[in-house]
């Protein structure tokens, strides 16, 4: 059975193993996530499980949304995310917790990365910049350089890497290792960093 | 309490437990030492299968970080060459820390001791 859960980034810390290895890890408060809806190929055209995360006040919920939860006798939830093609026995109302995962599992974590605003090519695409501050180009240190040829093709190719908005996009990091599970805290510790800042909503899926 | 603090405290407890498992009766608490103190750190050195204790004695010139991420920086003069080493405070690889001599200094970071003579350092830290 695949495992999937929704969580919220709490922050980063580090832990020691018994051998004395110092491991940096991200603390994610995940689940328990009730299954709100199960989508089937017959009815919806594809197979998916819709998970909810974090309770929400009824007065904050609009009527169509409230109906979606009430249909299955669930409380309103802030975040709803679909996970496609999960194998296993699922039923609506079932709560998925961090206990689906175990130490050493490889997971992929998806979230919205930190928005960095309008950034130049050096930061955004790891360009090297022009390099020299002498020979009459002291003001072009972080410039992109040439963006194409002249009369042929007389235009700039589509998709050419240039300055622009950076970050704030859906980003997935794969092959992250689960370091520890703390079911009583609803916490999962993952080795290394994950997209986004503190309080980012993350999707964690076992690979 | 913040969830991150809870996790931090849990991991500190765990690190101390690892130490207790390794040391048994020899387990010692981490003393409350400050920059300027001369301390002796007994470090576990793993050589293949075997494990032995190596001592590193010197002046604490800085402490930084919080919770489980705390580290301290020790400086000593070894054969006329200054050697500095950073240790994570809660590392299970540290067998024990003992205060050899307490110093009195007015700074939290004693980077100015670098390049000073032994005599000058003694004057500065007492």
Tab-separated table of C-alpha atoms in Angstrom:
chain	number	residue	atom	x	y	z
A	1	UNK	CA	0.000	0.000	0.000
A	2	UNK	CA	1.237	3.470	-0.817
A	3	UNK	CA	1.198	5.992	1.923
A	4	UNK	CA	0.234	9.626	1.617
A	5	UNK	CA	-0.430	12.392	4.085
A	6	UNK	CA	-0.772	16.136	4.352
A	7	UNK	CA	1.327	18.108	6.769
A	8	UNK	CA	2.587	21.478	7.839
A	9	UNK	CA	6.236	22.463	8.069
A	10	UNK	CA	7.186	23.251	11.673
A	11	UNK	CA	10.863	24.013	11.186
A	12	UNK	CA	14.263	22.432	11.042
A	13	UNK	CA	16.461	20.895	13.690
A	14	UNK	CA	18.958	18.079	13.915
A	15	UNK	CA	19.273	14.791	15.714
A	16	UNK	CA	22.085	12.457	16.719
A	17	UNK	CA	22.144	8.773	15.922
A	18	UNK	CA	23.558	6.256	18.344
A	19	UNK	CA	26.768	6.138	16.262
A	20	UNK	CA	27.169	9.871	16.839
A	21	UNK	CA	26.161	11.013	13.359
A	22	UNK	CA	24.553	14.421	13.315
A	23	UNK	CA	21.595	14.519	10.885
A	24	UNK	CA	19.831	17.718	9.802
A	25	UNK	CA	16.097	17.182	9.573
A	26	UNK	CA	12.801	18.938	8.937
A	27	UNK	CA	9.985	18.610	11.438
A	28	UNK	CA	6.581	18.201	9.788
A	29	UNK	CA	3.321	18.078	11.711
A	30	UNK	CA	1.285	15.691	9.570
A	31	UNK	CA	-2.224	14.341	9.819
A	32	UNK	CA	-4.396	12.791	11.024
A	33	UNK	CA	-5.984	13.219	7.606
A	34	UNK	CA	-9.538	11.930	7.106
A	35	UNK	CA	-10.406	10.646	3.645
A	36	UNK	CA	-13.070	13.008	2.377
A	37	UNK	CA	-13.786	11.474	-1.019
A	38	UNK	CA	-12.693	8.527	-3.096
A	39	UNK	CA	-12.666	9.027	-6.845
A	40	UNK	CA	-13.083	6.045	-9.107
A	41	UNK	CA	-12.478	5.568	-12.846
A	42	UNK	CA	-16.131	4.602	-13.346
A	43	UNK	CA	-17.550	7.715	-11.763
A	44	UNK	CA	-14.854	10.370	-12.064
A	45	UNK	CA	-12.676	9.097	-14.891
A	46	UNK	CA	-9.630	8.584	-12.677
A	47	UNK	CA	-8.606	6.995	-9.428
A	48	UNK	CA	-7.764	9.252	-6.499
A	49	UNK	CA	-8.139	9.720	-2.780
A	50	UNK	CA	-9.022	13.129	-1.402
A	51	UNK	CA	-7.456	13.907	1.970
A	52	UNK	CA	-8.329	16.720	4.315
A	53	UNK	CA	-6.132	18.422	6.888
A	54	UNK	CA	-6.719	20.832	9.781
A	55	UNK	CA	-10.157	21.552	11.196
A	56	UNK	CA	-11.991	24.682	10.218
A	57	UNK	CA	-14.900	26.506	11.892
A	58	UNK	CA	-18.319	25.930	10.307
A	59	UNK	CA	-18.866	29.682	9.955
A	60	UNK	CA	-15.700	29.866	7.851
A	61	UNK	CA	-17.057	27.243	5.455
A	62	UNK	CA	-19.359	28.076	2.578
A	63	UNK	CA	-22.471	26.018	1.951
A	64	UNK	CA	-21.377	23.920	-1.030
A	65	UNK	CA	-18.184	23.037	0.839
A	66	UNK	CA	-20.078	22.228	4.031
A	67	UNK	CA	-22.304	19.863	2.046
A	68	UNK	CA	-19.224	18.061	0.732
A	69	UNK	CA	-18.144	17.310	4.299
A	70	UNK	CA	-21.612	16.729	5.760
A	71	UNK	CA	-22.403	14.082	3.173
A	72	UNK	CA	-19.937	11.802	4.907
A	73	UNK	CA	-20.465	13.108	8.426
A	74	UNK	CA	-17.091	14.864	8.600
A	75	UNK	CA	-16.112	18.149	10.178
A	76	UNK	CA	-15.035	20.916	7.786
A	77	UNK	CA	-11.338	20.918	6.962
A	78	UNK	CA	-9.071	23.725	5.814
A	79	UNK	CA	-7.039	21.922	3.193
A	80	UNK	CA	-8.164	19.348	0.631
A	81	UNK	CA	-5.700	17.583	-1.651
A	82	UNK	CA	-6.109	14.687	-4.049
A	83	UNK	CA	-3.584	11.892	-4.279
A	84	UNK	CA	-3.847	9.939	-7.515
A	85	UNK	CA	-3.369	6.222	-8.008
A	86	UNK	CA	-2.869	5.163	-4.410
A	87	UNK	CA	-3.118	1.422	-3.929
A	88	UNK	CA	-4.805	-0.066	-0.906
A	89	UNK	CA	-8.111	-0.375	0.876
A	90	UNK	CA	-9.486	3.030	1.580
A	91	UNK	CA	-12.873	4.047	2.865
A	92	UNK	CA	-14.377	7.497	3.271
A	93	UNK	CA	-13.956	8.813	6.794
A	94	UNK	CA	-10.894	6.662	7.486
A	95	UNK	CA	-8.117	8.650	9.155
A	96	UNK	CA	-4.603	8.398	7.768
A	97	UNK	CA	-1.875	9.109	10.287
A	98	UNK	CA	1.920	9.292	10.266
A	99	UNK	CA	1.984	5.628	11.303
A	100	UNK	CA	1.648	4.667	7.626
A	101	UNK	CA	5.327	5.572	7.312
A	102	UNK	CA	8.244	3.949	9.014
A	103	UNK	CA	11.870	4.805	9.632
A	104	UNK	CA	14.042	4.580	6.546
A	105	UNK	CA	11.213	4.990	4.022
A	106	UNK	CA	11.932	7.084	0.957
A	107	UNK	CA	9.344	9.781	0.400
A	108	UNK	CA	8.696	12.653	-1.931
A	109	UNK	CA	7.587	15.960	-0.489
A	110	UNK	CA	5.655	18.558	-2.488
A	111	UNK	CA	4.928	22.112	-1.489
A	112	UNK	CA	5.004	25.717	-2.610
A	113	UNK	CA	8.569	27.028	-2.531
A	114	UNK	CA	9.492	30.333	-0.911
A	115	UNK	CA	8.687	33.285	-3.170
A	116	UNK	CA	11.770	35.319	-3.999
A	117	UNK	CA	10.271	38.074	-6.117
A	118	UNK	CA	11.841	39.397	-9.322
A	119	UNK	CA	15.360	38.028	-9.468
A	120	UNK	CA	18.208	38.336	-11.937
A	121	UNK	CA	19.737	35.493	-13.930
A	122	UNK	CA	22.622	34.882	-11.520
A	123	UNK	CA	20.312	33.942	-8.660
A	124	UNK	CA	17.466	32.527	-10.773
A	125	UNK	CA	19.350	30.383	-13.285
A	126	UNK	CA	22.837	30.176	-11.737
A	127	UNK	CA	24.463	32.192	-14.525
A	128	UNK	CA	28.043	33.157	-13.883
A	129	UNK	CA	27.635	36.855	-14.602
A	130	UNK	CA	30.038	38.713	-16.857
A	131	UNK	CA	32.996	38.252	-14.577
A	132	UNK	CA	35.184	41.318	-14.842
A	133	UNK	CA	34.695	44.731	-13.336
A	134	UNK	CA	37.456	46.269	-15.452
A	135	UNK	CA	37.739	46.818	-19.221
A	136	UNK	CA	34.849	49.259	-19.212
A	137	UNK	CA	32.177	46.955	-17.842
A	138	UNK	CA	32.112	47.714	-14.162
A	139	UNK	CA	28.301	47.969	-14.255
A	140	UNK	CA	27.625	44.572	-15.895
A	141	UNK	CA	28.848	42.138	-13.262
A	142	UNK	CA	25.559	40.230	-12.879
A	143	UNK	CA	24.300	40.741	-16.463
A	144	UNK	CA	23.020	37.814	-18.583
A	145	UNK	CA	25.285	38.522	-21.593
A	146	UNK	CA	24.078	37.961	-25.144
A	147	UNK	CA	20.506	36.701	-25.573
A	148	UNK	CA	20.855	35.625	-29.200
A	149	UNK	CA	22.154	36.459	-32.689
A	150	UNK	CA	21.362	39.482	-34.836
A	151	UNK	CA	19.453	39.695	-38.154
A	152	UNK	CA	19.024	35.937	-38.208
A	153	UNK	CA	16.777	34.958	-36.412
A	154	UNK	CA	15.871	38.583	-35.593
A	155	UNK	CA	14.022	37.483	-32.512
A	156	UNK	CA	14.674	36.004	-29.075
A	157	UNK	CA	13.924	32.305	-28.800
A	158	UNK	CA	11.019	31.248	-26.614
A	159	UNK	CA	11.927	29.845	-23.234
A	160	UNK	CA	15.278	31.635	-23.080
A	161	UNK	CA	16.358	31.897	-19.468
A	162	UNK	CA	16.091	35.477	-18.299
A	163	UNK	CA	15.362	37.502	-15.171
A	164	UNK	CA	11.893	37.234	-13.676
A	165	UNK	CA	9.736	35.995	-10.851
A	166	UNK	CA	11.431	33.286	-8.848
A	167	UNK	CA	10.036	30.812	-6.332
A	168	UNK	CA	6.480	30.568	-5.082
A	169	UNK	CA	5.949	27.549	-7.334
A	170	UNK	CA	4.874	23.987	-6.684
A	171	UNK	CA	8.096	22.073	-6.070
A	172	UNK	CA	8.752	18.411	-5.387
A	173	UNK	CA	11.793	16.963	-3.682
A	174	UNK	CA	12.187	13.216	-4.146
A	175	UNK	CA	14.143	10.502	-2.334
A	176	UNK	CA	13.994	12.072	1.106
A	177	UNK	CA	14.525	9.704	3.979
A	178	UNK	CA	12.170	9.364	6.938
A	179	UNK	CA	14.324	9.716	10.050
A	180	UNK	CA	11.717	9.230	12.724
A	181	UNK	CA	7.979	9.009	13.389
A	182	UNK	CA	6.404	10.394	16.540
A	183	UNK	CA	2.758	9.209	16.404
A	184	UNK	CA	1.752	10.785	19.731
A	185	UNK	CA	2.869	14.203	18.432
A	186	UNK	CA	1.636	13.568	14.862
A	187	UNK	CA	5.140	14.444	13.738
A	188	UNK	CA	7.330	13.074	10.994
A	189	UNK	CA	11.048	13.877	10.792
A	190	UNK	CA	12.532	13.989	7.301
A	191	UNK	CA	16.212	14.193	6.454
A	192	UNK	CA	17.256	17.428	4.822
A	193	UNK	CA	15.159	20.344	3.678
A	194	UNK	CA	11.742	20.536	2.044
A	195	UNK	CA	10.145	23.283	-0.091
A	196	UNK	CA	8.654	26.388	1.488
A	197	UNK	CA	8.906	28.210	4.772
A	198	UNK	CA	7.361	27.462	8.148
A	199	UNK	CA	3.598	26.667	7.969
A	200	UNK	CA	3.778	25.588	4.308
A	201	UNK	CA	1.284	22.818	3.537
A	202	UNK	CA	3.167	19.778	2.298
A	203	UNK	CA	2.120	16.584	0.562
A	204	UNK	CA	4.154	13.580	1.636
A	205	UNK	CA	3.973	10.441	-0.511
A	206	UNK	CA	5.841	7.195	-0.071
A	207	UNK	CA	7.772	6.205	-3.165
B	1	UNK	CA	5.133	24.882	23.916
B	2	UNK	CA	6.034	24.980	20.271
B	3	UNK	CA	6.204	21.631	18.447
B	4	UNK	CA	9.790	22.346	17.408
B	5	UNK	CA	10.817	22.845	21.046
B	6	UNK	CA	9.177	19.544	21.960
B	7	UNK	CA	11.127	17.753	19.234
B	8	UNK	CA	14.326	19.525	20.304
B	9	UNK	CA	13.866	18.442	23.908
B	10	UNK	CA	13.047	14.907	22.822
B	11	UNK	CA	16.170	14.682	20.714
B	12	UNK	CA	18.305	16.049	23.562
B	13	UNK	CA	16.851	13.382	25.862
B	14	UNK	CA	17.571	10.773	23.220
B	15	UNK	CA	21.176	11.936	22.752
B	16	UNK	CA	21.729	11.787	26.518
B	17	UNK	CA	20.180	8.321	26.595
B	18	UNK	CA	22.613	7.128	23.903
B	19	UNK	CA	25.418	8.443	26.085
B	20	UNK	CA	24.053	6.653	29.143
B	21	UNK	CA	23.814	3.394	27.187
B	22	UNK	CA	27.427	3.704	26.127
B	23	UNK	CA	28.898	4.793	29.448
B	24	UNK	CA	26.782	2.975	32.008
B	25	UNK	CA	28.245	3.902	35.381
B	26	UNK	CA	30.796	6.280	33.904
B	27	UNK	CA	28.086	8.648	32.689
B	28	UNK	CA	28.647	12.288	33.637
B	29	UNK	CA	26.321	15.243	33.239
B	30	UNK	CA	27.379	18.103	30.987
B	31	UNK	CA	28.814	20.785	33.305
B	32	UNK	CA	27.844	24.421	32.994
B	33	UNK	CA	30.977	25.890	31.438
B	34	UNK	CA	31.515	29.349	29.977
B	35	UNK	CA	33.857	30.987	27.460
B	36	UNK	CA	37.215	31.538	29.159
B	37	UNK	CA	37.076	28.264	31.078
B	38	UNK	CA	39.725	25.654	30.462
B	39	UNK	CA	38.002	22.330	29.905
B	40	UNK	CA	38.912	18.789	29.059
B	41	UNK	CA	36.771	16.964	26.509
B	42	UNK	CA	36.993	13.180	26.359
B	43	UNK	CA	36.135	12.253	22.782
B	44	UNK	CA	35.381	8.763	21.537
B	45	UNK	CA	37.550	7.841	18.576
B	46	UNK	CA	36.412	4.885	16.505
B	47	UNK	CA	39.220	2.975	14.832
B	48	UNK	CA	37.771	0.120	12.838
B	49	UNK	CA	36.064	-2.089	15.416
B	50	UNK	CA	37.719	-0.560	18.457
B	51	UNK	CA	36.800	2.562	20.311
B	52	UNK	CA	39.098	4.581	22.498
B	53	UNK	CA	39.022	7.875	24.382
B	54	UNK	CA	41.049	10.852	23.252
B	55	UNK	CA	41.352	13.956	25.389
B	56	UNK	CA	41.228	17.476	24.042
B	57	UNK	CA	42.097	20.134	26.585
B	58	UNK	CA	41.935	23.854	25.940
B	59	UNK	CA	40.195	27.172	26.441
B	60	UNK	CA	36.546	27.565	25.437
B	61	UNK	CA	36.517	30.559	23.132
B	62	UNK	CA	32.909	30.457	21.947
B	63	UNK	CA	29.551	28.816	22.498
B	64	UNK	CA	26.802	29.115	19.939
B	65	UNK	CA	23.402	27.718	18.961
B	66	UNK	CA	20.445	26.651	21.056
B	67	UNK	CA	18.905	23.389	22.138
B	68	UNK	CA	20.306	20.325	20.466
B	69	UNK	CA	22.208	22.418	17.922
B	70	UNK	CA	24.483	23.930	20.557
B	71	UNK	CA	28.203	23.774	19.847
B	72	UNK	CA	31.324	25.023	21.557
B	73	UNK	CA	34.740	25.960	20.208
B	74	UNK	CA	37.925	25.035	22.049
B	75	UNK	CA	41.418	26.345	21.336
B	76	UNK	CA	44.651	24.829	22.484
B	77	UNK	CA	48.314	25.164	21.593
B	78	UNK	CA	49.721	21.875	20.421
B	79	UNK	CA	53.496	21.792	19.812
B	80	UNK	CA	53.485	25.530	19.231
B	81	UNK	CA	50.640	25.377	16.732
B	82	UNK	CA	47.188	26.661	17.624
B	83	UNK	CA	44.483	24.020	17.191
B	84	UNK	CA	40.784	24.786	17.314
B	85	UNK	CA	38.006	22.254	17.389
B	86	UNK	CA	34.215	22.633	17.343
B	87	UNK	CA	32.163	20.072	19.264
B	88	UNK	CA	28.398	19.637	19.260
B	89	UNK	CA	27.436	19.887	22.942
B	90	UNK	CA	25.071	16.903	22.929
B	91	UNK	CA	27.093	14.633	20.663
B	92	UNK	CA	27.125	11.022	21.905
B	93	UNK	CA	30.744	10.938	20.720
B	94	UNK	CA	31.714	13.103	23.687
B	95	UNK	CA	32.270	10.836	26.676
B	96	UNK	CA	32.678	13.572	29.252
B	97	UNK	CA	33.432	17.240	29.713
B	98	UNK	CA	35.263	18.419	32.823
B	99	UNK	CA	36.181	21.922	33.884
B	100	UNK	CA	39.907	22.189	34.591
B	101	UNK	CA	40.021	25.872	35.443
B	102	UNK	CA	37.377	28.544	35.552
B	103	UNK	CA	38.235	31.772	33.789
B	104	UNK	CA	36.808	35.207	34.043
B	105	UNK	CA	36.356	37.166	30.852
B	106	UNK	CA	34.189	40.039	29.732
B	107	UNK	CA	33.282	38.779	26.246
B	108	UNK	CA	31.101	35.938	24.998
B	109	UNK	CA	33.390	35.236	22.049
B	110	UNK	CA	37.125	35.196	22.715
B	111	UNK	CA	38.389	35.257	19.126
B	112	UNK	CA	40.879	37.930	20.194
B	113	UNK	CA	42.899	35.239	21.997
B	114	UNK	CA	44.078	33.959	18.608
B	115	UNK	CA	47.636	35.032	18.011
B	116	UNK	CA	48.253	35.972	21.623
B	117	UNK	CA	51.099	34.532	23.627
B	118	UNK	CA	50.473	32.043	26.427
B	119	UNK	CA	51.325	34.647	29.031
B	120	UNK	CA	48.941	37.183	27.517
B	121	UNK	CA	46.141	34.616	27.359
B	122	UNK	CA	46.692	33.758	31.022
B	123	UNK	CA	46.452	37.444	31.916
B	124	UNK	CA	43.291	37.864	29.868
B	125	UNK	CA	41.406	34.897	31.241
B	126	UNK	CA	42.054	35.263	34.958
